[in-house]
Short mmCIF file of C-alpha atoms in Angstrom, two decimals:
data_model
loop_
_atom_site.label_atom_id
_atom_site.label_comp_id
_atom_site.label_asym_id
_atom_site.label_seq_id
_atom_site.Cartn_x
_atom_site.Cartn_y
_atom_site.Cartn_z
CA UNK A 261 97.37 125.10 78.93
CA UNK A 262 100.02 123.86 80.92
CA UNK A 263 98.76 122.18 84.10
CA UNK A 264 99.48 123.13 87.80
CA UNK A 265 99.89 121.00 90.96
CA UNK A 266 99.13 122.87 94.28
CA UNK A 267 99.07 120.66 97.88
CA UNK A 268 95.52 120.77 98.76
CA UNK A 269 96.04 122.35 101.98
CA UNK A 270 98.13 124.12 104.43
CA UNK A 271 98.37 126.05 107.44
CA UNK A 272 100.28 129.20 108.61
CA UNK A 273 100.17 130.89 112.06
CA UNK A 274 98.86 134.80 112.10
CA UNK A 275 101.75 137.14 111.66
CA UNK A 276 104.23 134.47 109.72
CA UNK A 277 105.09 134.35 106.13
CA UNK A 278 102.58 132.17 104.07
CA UNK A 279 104.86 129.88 101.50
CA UNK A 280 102.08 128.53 98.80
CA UNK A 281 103.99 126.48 96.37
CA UNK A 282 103.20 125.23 92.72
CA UNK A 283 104.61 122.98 90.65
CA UNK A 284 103.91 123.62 86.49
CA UNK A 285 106.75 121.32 84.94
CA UNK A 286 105.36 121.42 81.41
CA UNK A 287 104.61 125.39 81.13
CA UNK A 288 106.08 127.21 77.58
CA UNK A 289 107.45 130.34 76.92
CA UNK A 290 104.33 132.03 76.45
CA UNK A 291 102.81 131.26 79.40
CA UNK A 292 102.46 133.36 82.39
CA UNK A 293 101.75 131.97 85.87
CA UNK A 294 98.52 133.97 87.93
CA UNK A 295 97.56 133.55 91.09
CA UNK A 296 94.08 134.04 92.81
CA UNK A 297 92.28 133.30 96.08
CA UNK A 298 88.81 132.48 96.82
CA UNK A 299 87.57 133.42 100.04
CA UNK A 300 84.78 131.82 101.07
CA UNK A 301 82.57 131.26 98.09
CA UNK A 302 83.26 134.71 97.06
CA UNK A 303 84.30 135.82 93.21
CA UNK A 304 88.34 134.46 92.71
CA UNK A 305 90.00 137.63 93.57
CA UNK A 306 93.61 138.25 92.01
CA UNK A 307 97.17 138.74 93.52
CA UNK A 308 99.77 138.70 90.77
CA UNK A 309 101.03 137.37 88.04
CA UNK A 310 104.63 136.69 86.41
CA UNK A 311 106.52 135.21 83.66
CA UNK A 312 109.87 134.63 84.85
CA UNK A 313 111.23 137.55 87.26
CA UNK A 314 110.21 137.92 91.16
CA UNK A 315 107.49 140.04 91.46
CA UNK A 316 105.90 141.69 94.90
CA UNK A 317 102.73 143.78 95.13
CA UNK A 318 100.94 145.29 97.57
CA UNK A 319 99.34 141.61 98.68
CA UNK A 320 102.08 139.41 97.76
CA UNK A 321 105.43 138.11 96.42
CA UNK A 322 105.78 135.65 93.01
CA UNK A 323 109.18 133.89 93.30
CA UNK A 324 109.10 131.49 89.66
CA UNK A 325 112.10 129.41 89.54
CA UNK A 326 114.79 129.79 86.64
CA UNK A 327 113.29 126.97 84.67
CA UNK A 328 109.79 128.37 85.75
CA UNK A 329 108.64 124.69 86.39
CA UNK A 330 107.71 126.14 89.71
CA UNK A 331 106.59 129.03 91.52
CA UNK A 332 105.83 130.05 95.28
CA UNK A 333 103.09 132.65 96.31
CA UNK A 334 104.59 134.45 99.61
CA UNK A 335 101.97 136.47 101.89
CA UNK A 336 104.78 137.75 103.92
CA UNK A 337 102.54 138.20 106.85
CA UNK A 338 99.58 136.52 107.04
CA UNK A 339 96.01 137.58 109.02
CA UNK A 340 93.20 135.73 109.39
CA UNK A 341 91.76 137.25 106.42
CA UNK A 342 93.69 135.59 104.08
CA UNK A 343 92.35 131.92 104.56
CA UNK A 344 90.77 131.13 101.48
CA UNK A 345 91.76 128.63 98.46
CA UNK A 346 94.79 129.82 96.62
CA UNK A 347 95.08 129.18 92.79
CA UNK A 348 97.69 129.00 91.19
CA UNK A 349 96.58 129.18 87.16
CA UNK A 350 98.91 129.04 83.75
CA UNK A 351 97.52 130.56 80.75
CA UNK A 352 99.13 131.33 77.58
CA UNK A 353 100.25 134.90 76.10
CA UNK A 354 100.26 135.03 72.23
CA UNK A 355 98.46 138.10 71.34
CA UNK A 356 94.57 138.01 70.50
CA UNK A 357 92.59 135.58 72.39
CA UNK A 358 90.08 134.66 74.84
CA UNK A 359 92.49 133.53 77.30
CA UNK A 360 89.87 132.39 80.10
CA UNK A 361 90.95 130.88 83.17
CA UNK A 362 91.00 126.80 84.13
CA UNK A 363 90.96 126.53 87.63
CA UNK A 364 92.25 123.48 90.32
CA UNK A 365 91.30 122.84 93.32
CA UNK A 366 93.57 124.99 94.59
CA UNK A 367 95.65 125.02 98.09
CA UNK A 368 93.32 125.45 101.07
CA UNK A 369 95.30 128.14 103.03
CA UNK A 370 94.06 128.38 106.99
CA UNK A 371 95.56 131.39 108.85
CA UNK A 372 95.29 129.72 112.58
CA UNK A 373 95.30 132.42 115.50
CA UNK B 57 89.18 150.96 92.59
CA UNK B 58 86.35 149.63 89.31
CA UNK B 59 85.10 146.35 90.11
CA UNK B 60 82.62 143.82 88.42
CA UNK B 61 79.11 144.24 89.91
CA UNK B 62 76.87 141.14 89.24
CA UNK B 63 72.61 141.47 90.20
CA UNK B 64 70.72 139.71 92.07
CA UNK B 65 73.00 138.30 94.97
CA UNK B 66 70.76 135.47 95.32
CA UNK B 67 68.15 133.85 92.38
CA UNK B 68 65.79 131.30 93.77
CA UNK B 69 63.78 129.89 91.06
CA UNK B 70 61.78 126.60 90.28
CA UNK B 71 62.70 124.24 87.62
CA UNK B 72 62.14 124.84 84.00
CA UNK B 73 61.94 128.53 84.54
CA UNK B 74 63.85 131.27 82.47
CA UNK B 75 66.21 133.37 84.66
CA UNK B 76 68.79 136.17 83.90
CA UNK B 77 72.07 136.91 85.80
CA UNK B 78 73.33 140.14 85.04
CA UNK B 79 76.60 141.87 85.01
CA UNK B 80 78.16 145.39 84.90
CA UNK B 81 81.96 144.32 83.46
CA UNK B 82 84.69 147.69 84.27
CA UNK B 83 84.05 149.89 81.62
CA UNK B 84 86.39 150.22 79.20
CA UNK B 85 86.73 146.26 79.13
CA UNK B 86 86.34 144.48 76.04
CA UNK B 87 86.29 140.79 76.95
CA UNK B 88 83.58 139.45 79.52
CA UNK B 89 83.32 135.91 81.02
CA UNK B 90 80.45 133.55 82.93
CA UNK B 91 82.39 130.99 85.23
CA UNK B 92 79.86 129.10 87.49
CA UNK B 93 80.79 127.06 90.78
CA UNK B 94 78.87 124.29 91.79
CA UNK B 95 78.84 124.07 95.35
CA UNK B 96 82.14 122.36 96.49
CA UNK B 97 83.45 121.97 93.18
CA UNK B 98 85.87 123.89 90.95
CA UNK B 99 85.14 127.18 88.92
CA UNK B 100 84.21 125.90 85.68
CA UNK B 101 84.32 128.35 82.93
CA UNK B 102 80.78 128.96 80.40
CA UNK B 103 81.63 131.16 78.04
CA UNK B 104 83.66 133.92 76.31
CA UNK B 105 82.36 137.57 74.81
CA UNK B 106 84.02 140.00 72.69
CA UNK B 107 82.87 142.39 70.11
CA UNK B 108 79.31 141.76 70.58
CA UNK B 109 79.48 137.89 69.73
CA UNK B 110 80.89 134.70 71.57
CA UNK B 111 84.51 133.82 71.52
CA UNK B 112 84.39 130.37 72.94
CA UNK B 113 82.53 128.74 75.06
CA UNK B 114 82.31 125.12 76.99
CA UNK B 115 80.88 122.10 76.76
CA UNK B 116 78.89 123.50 79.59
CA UNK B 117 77.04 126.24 77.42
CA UNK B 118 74.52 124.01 75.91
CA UNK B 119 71.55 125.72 73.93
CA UNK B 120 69.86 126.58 77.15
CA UNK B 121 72.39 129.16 77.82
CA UNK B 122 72.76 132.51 75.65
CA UNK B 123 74.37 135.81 76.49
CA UNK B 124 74.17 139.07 75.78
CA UNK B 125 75.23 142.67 76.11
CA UNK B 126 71.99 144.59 75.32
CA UNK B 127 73.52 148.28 76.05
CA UNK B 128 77.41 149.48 76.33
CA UNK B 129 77.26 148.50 80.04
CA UNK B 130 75.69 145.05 81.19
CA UNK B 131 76.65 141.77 80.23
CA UNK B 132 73.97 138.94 80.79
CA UNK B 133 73.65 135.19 80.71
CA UNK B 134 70.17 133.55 80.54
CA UNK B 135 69.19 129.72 81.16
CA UNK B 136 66.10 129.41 79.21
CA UNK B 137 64.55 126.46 81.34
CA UNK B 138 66.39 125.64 84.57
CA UNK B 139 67.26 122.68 85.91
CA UNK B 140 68.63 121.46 89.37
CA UNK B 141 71.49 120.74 88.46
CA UNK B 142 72.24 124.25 86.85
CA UNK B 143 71.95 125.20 91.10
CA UNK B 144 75.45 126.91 91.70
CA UNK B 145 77.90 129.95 91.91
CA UNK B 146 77.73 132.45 88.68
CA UNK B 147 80.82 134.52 88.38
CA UNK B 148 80.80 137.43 85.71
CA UNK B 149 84.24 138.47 84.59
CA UNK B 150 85.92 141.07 82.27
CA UNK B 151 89.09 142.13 81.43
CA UNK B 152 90.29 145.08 79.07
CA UNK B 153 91.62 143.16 76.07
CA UNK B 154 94.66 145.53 75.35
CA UNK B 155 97.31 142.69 75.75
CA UNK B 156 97.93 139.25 76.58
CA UNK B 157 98.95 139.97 80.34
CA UNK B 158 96.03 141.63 81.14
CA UNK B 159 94.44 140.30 84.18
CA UNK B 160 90.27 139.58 84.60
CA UNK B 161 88.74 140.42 87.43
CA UNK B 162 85.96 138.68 88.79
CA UNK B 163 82.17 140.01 90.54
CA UNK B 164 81.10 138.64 93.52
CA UNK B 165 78.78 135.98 92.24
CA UNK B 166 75.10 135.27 91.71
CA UNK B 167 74.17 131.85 93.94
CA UNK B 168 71.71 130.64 91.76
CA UNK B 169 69.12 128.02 93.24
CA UNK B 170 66.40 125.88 91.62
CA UNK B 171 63.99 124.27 93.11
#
């Protein structure tokens, strides 16, 4: 699996857009790029997940550059409940497979009042 | 919204004894997962289960760990003699199987703690 590099930390004030970048230089075609949080020592919980177009959900926006060697995670606006540990995982699409998950250490992401 | 529920919330057992984490996966999943956590460090992932037998597993899952889905809707993973060092996070985790974007979703966790 391709790896990922994710700072370790950042910080965002309550109410602004939360920019979590990742940097996977080496992914393939058949990989997707997933992103998870851990709050606390809670299960990971997930957010999305794209391959190479912008994607938004109900939690969050996936903007994966052209050459997908990069991605950033936008909470557009962030509350204190979303400081956790942000994950930013590659894992390969091919058809059958166990596909399970290798987790970083992830981008500590503190929502400050 | 299903979810992955995961019994007890908290194990507290002494070393060398046999414990069992259990798991209710979403039904209609087909693939179910044990990651564990040890405190401060990353999720590590155990093991792999699909169509009753495992799919791949870690270097982790050493003979003292075995799983098993004894009825169409829990999902278990026993250490046969515990040790401190097995003292951490257990995540359970299934997804549905029906194609290679399908997401897993994770339980809450069983904080495992041997003493």
């Amino acid at each position: 699996d391709a790896k990922t590099t994710q700072p370790p930390s950042m910080d965002c004030a309550e109410g602004r857009a939360a920019n979590l970048p990742c940097n996977h230089s080496t992914i393939s075609g058949n990989e997707y790029v997933y992103w998870y949080r851990q709050i606390h020592s809670q299960g990971p919980q997930y957010i999305i997940h794209g391959l190479k177009n912008n994607e938004t959900n109900e939690m969050a926006s996936l903007i994966i550059t052209e050459d997908r060697k990069s991605s950033t995670l936008i909470l557009p606006h962030a509350t204190l409940r979303d400081t956790a540990v942000y994950y930013c995982i590659v894992r390969p699409y091919s058809g059958a497979g166990s596909y399970q998950l290798t987790f970083g250490k992830g981008t500590k992401l503190s929502v400050i009042p | 919204e299903p979810e992955v529920t995961q019994t007890p919330s908290h194990q507290v057992t002494q070393m060398g004894q046999e414990v069992i984490l259990r798991c209710v996966p979403i039904s209609n999943h087909l693939y179910f997962y044990w990651y564990r956590q040890i405190l401060g460090q990353k999720v590590e992932f155990l093991v792999s289960f699909y169509n009753n037998e495992i799919s791949e597993k870690s270097e982790i899952f050493d003979d003292q760990f075995s799983v098993e889905r004894p009825d169409g809707s829990n999902f278990t993973l026993k250490i046969r003699s515990t040790k401190l060092e097995d003292s951490a996070m257990y995540f359970c985790a299934s997804r549905d199987g029906t194609g290679g974007t399908d997401t897993q979703y994770f339980g809450p966790g069983t904080r495992l703690t041997v003493l």
